[in-house]
Amino acid sequence: MTEQVLHPPWQTIERQRIAMQFGMWTFLASEVLFFGAIFFFYTVARIYGGAGFIAGAHETELLYGTINTALLVTSSLTMTIGERAVGAGFATLARRMFAVTIALGIAFLAVKGWEYWSDITKHLVPGPGFKLDRVRGASQFWSFYWVVTVIHAGHLTIGLGAIARLLLIPRDLLARRATTAEGTSLYWHLVDVVWLFLYAMIYLAGRP
Amino acid sequence: MTRDERAAIIVRPLRIFAGLIALLVASFAYANLAGAPLKPMVNLSLAAAAASLVLLLFMQLKEAAGIVRMCAIIGVTWATFLWLFALADFFTR
């Protein structure tokens, strides 16, 4: 393990690390509540929307959702290897893994953009001209879809910025910033965890 | 890189990744199995299993200090209160 920088007021590296984890998890707990409320809307809409809600879910593109899930899970792997490489002092490996993570994140957004284009051309945006406007509950599903996927993409974009920031740290100083890498990694993994549930709720829900 | 370092940095994360991909394949296959029973429950259970792998192993909650684990659990606990209280009416009718 490479020597890290000790910032005030912490007296030991271990204490500093726990403080970072505690602070980050406090933020992530607030994110759990944030997404929990949105997921709660899904539950209520699914209970009361019935077959119409599921009919809406049936219109989603399972292939795009599955590709994006594989991309995000792979990015979690590369982020983990990168973060652990930082802690062990392998700066070159860490920087490569962070670059691959960014590439996978951008690929996710590209697939999502492609999927959005497909959804728009199929008139799956609630409002005037909505394809399923006569199916009760379908617009609730698609409202959920647009809101939650855009919010998720926003979180992912913030994560990309945080990882890019790690790449701006000079190679010889990176090993001393292991807590920064760990905090960024925690955030990135939460974006992945949220998507794992969204995959089941959005893409798998409508399969007969 | 020593053998132990390779195991900690690369091999263990790769094993977790293999588990996540296996769960993804299982989710995809079950969802496409026409007429399979309890699909919503199975789909969400597989998602919860995959999320647990990420939370416990990638995010290292399994080895985290007690105060960190408590903080993580509190987020889920408060979200559970939201669901329990709000859905109490639905479940008790």
CSV table of C-alpha atoms in Angstrom, one decimal, chain A:
chain,number,residue,atom,x,y,z
A,1,MET,CA,0.0,0.0,0.0
A,2,THR,CA,1.4,3.4,-1.0
A,3,GLU,CA,1.6,6.2,1.5
A,4,GLN,CA,-1.3,8.6,1.4
A,5,VAL,CA,-1.6,12.2,2.3
A,6,LEU,CA,-3.1,12.9,5.7
A,7,HIS,CA,-5.4,16.0,5.8
A,8,PRO,CA,-6.4,17.9,8.9
A,9,PRO,CA,-8.2,17.3,11.2
A,10,TRP,CA,-7.5,13.5,10.9
A,11,GLN,CA,-4.8,12.0,13.0
A,12,THR,CA,-4.5,8.7,11.1
A,13,ILE,CA,-5.0,7.5,7.6
A,14,GLU,CA,-7.5,4.9,8.7
A,15,ARG,CA,-9.6,7.5,10.5
A,16,GLN,CA,-9.5,9.7,7.4
A,17,ARG,CA,-10.6,6.8,5.2
A,18,ILE,CA,-13.5,6.0,7.5
A,19,ALA,CA,-14.6,9.7,7.5
A,20,MET,CA,-14.5,9.8,3.7
A,21,GLN,CA,-16.6,6.6,3.6
A,22,PHE,CA,-19.0,7.9,6.2
A,23,GLY,CA,-19.5,11.2,4.4
A,24,MET,CA,-19.9,9.5,1.0
A,25,TRP,CA,-22.4,7.0,2.4
A,26,THR,CA,-24.4,9.8,4.1
A,27,PHE,CA,-24.8,11.3,0.6
A,28,LEU,CA,-25.5,8.0,-1.0
A,29,ALA,CA,-28.2,7.3,1.7
A,30,SER,CA,-29.9,10.6,0.6
A,31,GLU,CA,-29.7,9.3,-3.0
A,32,VAL,CA,-31.4,6.0,-1.9
A,33,LEU,CA,-34.3,8.1,-0.5
A,34,PHE,CA,-34.4,10.2,-3.6
A,35,PHE,CA,-34.6,7.2,-6.0
A,36,GLY,CA,-36.8,5.4,-3.4
A,37,ALA,CA,-39.5,8.0,-3.8
A,38,ILE,CA,-39.3,7.7,-7.6
A,39,PHE,CA,-39.5,3.9,-7.3
A,40,PHE,CA,-42.4,4.3,-5.0
A,41,PHE,CA,-44.3,6.2,-7.7
A,42,TYR,CA,-43.6,3.2,-10.0
A,43,THR,CA,-45.1,0.8,-7.4
A,44,VAL,CA,-48.2,2.8,-6.9
A,45,ALA,CA,-48.7,3.3,-10.7
A,46,ARG,CA,-48.1,-0.4,-11.3
A,47,ILE,CA,-50.6,-1.4,-8.6
A,48,TYR,CA,-53.3,1.0,-9.8
A,49,GLY,CA,-52.4,1.0,-13.5
A,50,GLY,CA,-52.8,-2.7,-13.9
A,51,ALA,CA,-52.6,-4.2,-17.4
A,52,GLY,CA,-52.2,-0.8,-19.1
A,53,PHE,CA,-49.1,0.0,-17.1
A,54,ILE,CA,-47.6,-3.4,-18.2
A,55,ALA,CA,-48.7,-2.8,-21.8
A,56,GLY,CA,-46.7,0.4,-21.7
A,57,ALA,CA,-43.7,-1.5,-20.4
A,58,HIS,CA,-44.0,-4.0,-23.2
A,59,GLU,CA,-43.0,-1.3,-25.7
A,60,THR,CA,-39.5,-0.8,-24.2
A,61,GLU,CA,-36.5,-2.1,-26.1
A,62,LEU,CA,-35.1,-5.0,-24.1
A,63,LEU,CA,-32.0,-5.3,-26.2
A,64,TYR,CA,-30.9,-1.7,-25.5
A,65,GLY,CA,-31.6,-2.1,-21.8
A,66,THR,CA,-29.6,-5.4,-21.7
A,67,ILE,CA,-26.6,-3.9,-23.6
A,68,ASN,CA,-26.6,-0.9,-21.3
A,69,THR,CA,-26.8,-3.1,-18.2
A,70,ALA,CA,-23.8,-5.1,-19.4
A,71,LEU,CA,-21.9,-1.8,-20.1
A,72,LEU,CA,-22.5,-0.4,-16.7
A,73,VAL,CA,-21.7,-3.7,-14.9
A,74,THR,CA,-18.4,-3.8,-16.9
A,75,SER,CA,-17.7,-0.2,-16.0
A,76,SER,CA,-18.2,-1.1,-12.3
A,77,LEU,CA,-15.5,-3.8,-12.8
A,78,THR,CA,-13.0,-1.4,-14.4
A,79,MET,CA,-13.7,1.3,-11.7
A,80,THR,CA,-13.1,-1.2,-9.0
A,81,ILE,CA,-9.8,-2.4,-10.5
A,82,GLY,CA,-8.8,1.3,-11.0
A,83,GLU,CA,-9.6,2.3,-7.4
A,84,ARG,CA,-7.8,-0.7,-6.0
A,85,ALA,CA,-4.8,-0.1,-8.3
A,86,VAL,CA,-4.6,3.5,-6.9
A,87,GLY,CA,-4.5,2.2,-3.4
A,88,ALA,CA,-1.7,-0.3,-4.2
A,89,GLY,CA,0.4,2.3,-6.1
A,90,PHE,CA,-0.2,1.1,-9.7
A,91,ALA,CA,-1.0,4.5,-11.2
A,92,THR,CA,-0.6,3.5,-14.9
A,93,LEU,CA,-3.1,0.6,-14.5
A,94,ALA,CA,-5.5,2.8,-12.5
A,95,ARG,CA,-5.4,5.6,-15.1
A,96,ARG,CA,-6.1,3.1,-17.9
A,97,MET,CA,-9.0,1.6,-16.0
A,98,PHE,CA,-10.5,5.0,-15.3
A,99,ALA,CA,-10.2,5.8,-19.1
A,100,VAL,CA,-12.0,2.6,-19.9
A,101,THR,CA,-14.7,3.4,-17.3
A,102,ILE,CA,-15.3,6.8,-19.0
A,103,ALA,CA,-15.5,5.1,-22.4
A,104,LEU,CA,-18.0,2.6,-21.1
A,105,GLY,CA,-20.0,5.4,-19.5
A,106,ILE,CA,-20.0,7.3,-22.8
A,107,ALA,CA,-21.1,4.1,-24.6
A,108,PHE,CA,-24.0,3.8,-22.2
A,109,LEU,CA,-25.1,7.3,-23.0
A,110,ALA,CA,-24.7,6.7,-26.7
A,111,VAL,CA,-26.9,3.6,-26.5
A,112,LYS,CA,-29.4,5.5,-24.4
A,113,GLY,CA,-29.5,8.3,-26.9
A,114,TRP,CA,-30.1,5.8,-29.7
A,115,GLU,CA,-32.9,4.3,-27.6
A,116,TYR,CA,-34.5,7.7,-26.9
A,117,TRP,CA,-34.5,8.4,-30.7
A,118,SER,CA,-36.2,5.1,-31.3
A,119,ASP,CA,-38.8,5.9,-28.5
A,120,ILE,CA,-39.5,9.3,-30.0
A,121,THR,CA,-40.0,8.0,-33.5
A,122,LYS,CA,-42.4,5.4,-32.1
A,123,HIS,CA,-44.4,8.2,-30.4
A,124,LEU,CA,-43.7,6.9,-26.9
A,125,VAL,CA,-43.6,10.3,-25.3
A,126,PRO,CA,-46.7,11.0,-23.1
A,127,GLY,CA,-48.7,14.0,-24.5
A,128,PRO,CA,-50.2,14.9,-27.8
A,129,GLY,CA,-49.7,12.0,-30.3
A,130,PHE,CA,-48.8,9.5,-27.6
A,131,LYS,CA,-49.0,6.0,-29.2
A,132,LEU,CA,-50.8,4.4,-26.2
A,133,ASP,CA,-53.0,7.4,-25.3
A,134,ARG,CA,-56.1,5.1,-25.2
A,135,VAL,CA,-54.4,2.6,-22.8
A,136,ARG,CA,-55.1,3.5,-19.2
A,137,GLY,CA,-51.9,3.4,-17.2
A,138,ALA,CA,-49.5,3.4,-20.1
A,139,SER,CA,-48.7,7.1,-19.9
A,140,GLN,CA,-47.8,6.6,-16.2
A,141,PHE,CA,-45.2,4.0,-17.2
A,142,TRP,CA,-43.7,6.2,-19.9
A,143,SER,CA,-43.7,9.3,-17.7
A,144,PHE,CA,-41.7,7.2,-15.1
A,145,TYR,CA,-39.4,5.9,-17.9
A,146,TRP,CA,-38.5,9.4,-19.2
A,147,VAL,CA,-38.1,11.0,-15.8
A,148,VAL,CA,-36.1,8.3,-14.1
A,149,THR,CA,-33.8,7.5,-17.1
A,150,VAL,CA,-33.0,11.2,-17.6
A,151,ILE,CA,-32.2,11.6,-13.9
A,152,HIS,CA,-30.1,8.5,-14.0
A,153,ALA,CA,-28.2,9.7,-17.1
A,154,GLY,CA,-27.6,13.0,-15.3
A,155,HIS,CA,-26.1,11.1,-12.3
A,156,LEU,CA,-24.0,9.1,-14.7
A,157,THR,CA,-22.7,12.2,-16.5
A,158,ILE,CA,-21.7,13.7,-13.1
A,159,GLY,CA,-19.9,10.4,-12.4
A,160,LEU,CA,-18.1,10.7,-15.7
A,161,GLY,CA,-16.9,14.2,-14.7
A,162,ALA,CA,-15.7,12.9,-11.3
A,163,ILE,CA,-13.7,10.1,-12.9
A,164,ALA,CA,-12.3,12.6,-15.5
A,165,ARG,CA,-11.1,14.6,-12.5
A,166,LEU,CA,-9.1,11.6,-11.3
A,167,LEU,CA,-7.4,11.5,-14.7
A,168,LEU,CA,-6.3,15.2,-14.2
A,169,ILE,CA,-4.4,14.3,-11.0
A,170,PRO,CA,-0.7,13.9,-12.0
A,171,ARG,CA,0.4,10.3,-12.3
A,172,ASP,CA,3.0,10.6,-9.5
A,173,LEU,CA,0.4,12.1,-7.1
A,174,LEU,CA,-2.4,9.7,-7.8
A,175,ALA,CA,-1.4,7.0,-5.3
A,176,ARG,CA,-1.6,9.6,-2.5
A,177,ARG,CA,-5.2,10.4,-3.4
A,178,ALA,CA,-6.6,6.9,-2.8
A,179,THR,CA,-9.5,8.3,-0.7
A,180,THR,CA,-10.6,10.5,-3.6
A,181,ALA,CA,-10.6,7.5,-5.9
A,182,GLU,CA,-12.5,5.5,-3.4
A,183,GLY,CA,-15.2,8.1,-3.0
A,184,THR,CA,-15.6,8.5,-6.7
A,185,SER,CA,-15.8,4.7,-7.0
A,186,LEU,CA,-18.6,4.5,-4.4
A,187,TYR,CA,-20.6,7.1,-6.3
A,188,TRP,CA,-20.1,5.3,-9.6
A,189,HIS,CA,-21.2,2.0,-8.1
A,190,LEU,CA,-24.4,3.5,-6.8
A,191,VAL,CA,-25.3,4.7,-10.3
A,192,ASP,CA,-24.8,1.0,-11.3
A,193,VAL,CA,-27.0,-0.3,-8.5
A,194,VAL,CA,-29.8,2.1,-9.4
A,195,TRP,CA,-29.6,0.9,-13.0
A,196,LEU,CA,-29.8,-2.8,-12.0
A,197,PHE,CA,-33.2,-2.1,-10.4
A,198,LEU,CA,-34.3,0.1,-13.3
A,199,TYR,CA,-33.4,-2.8,-15.7
A,200,ALA,CA,-35.9,-5.1,-13.9
A,201,MET,CA,-38.5,-2.4,-13.5
A,202,ILE,CA,-38.4,-0.9,-17.0
A,203,TYR,CA,-37.2,-3.6,-19.4
A,204,LEU,CA,-38.2,-6.9,-17.9
A,205,ALA,CA,-41.6,-5.8,-16.5
A,206,GLY,CA,-43.4,-6.0,-19.8
A,207,ARG,CA,-42.2,-9.4,-21.0
A,208,PRO,CA,-45.2,-11.8,-21.2
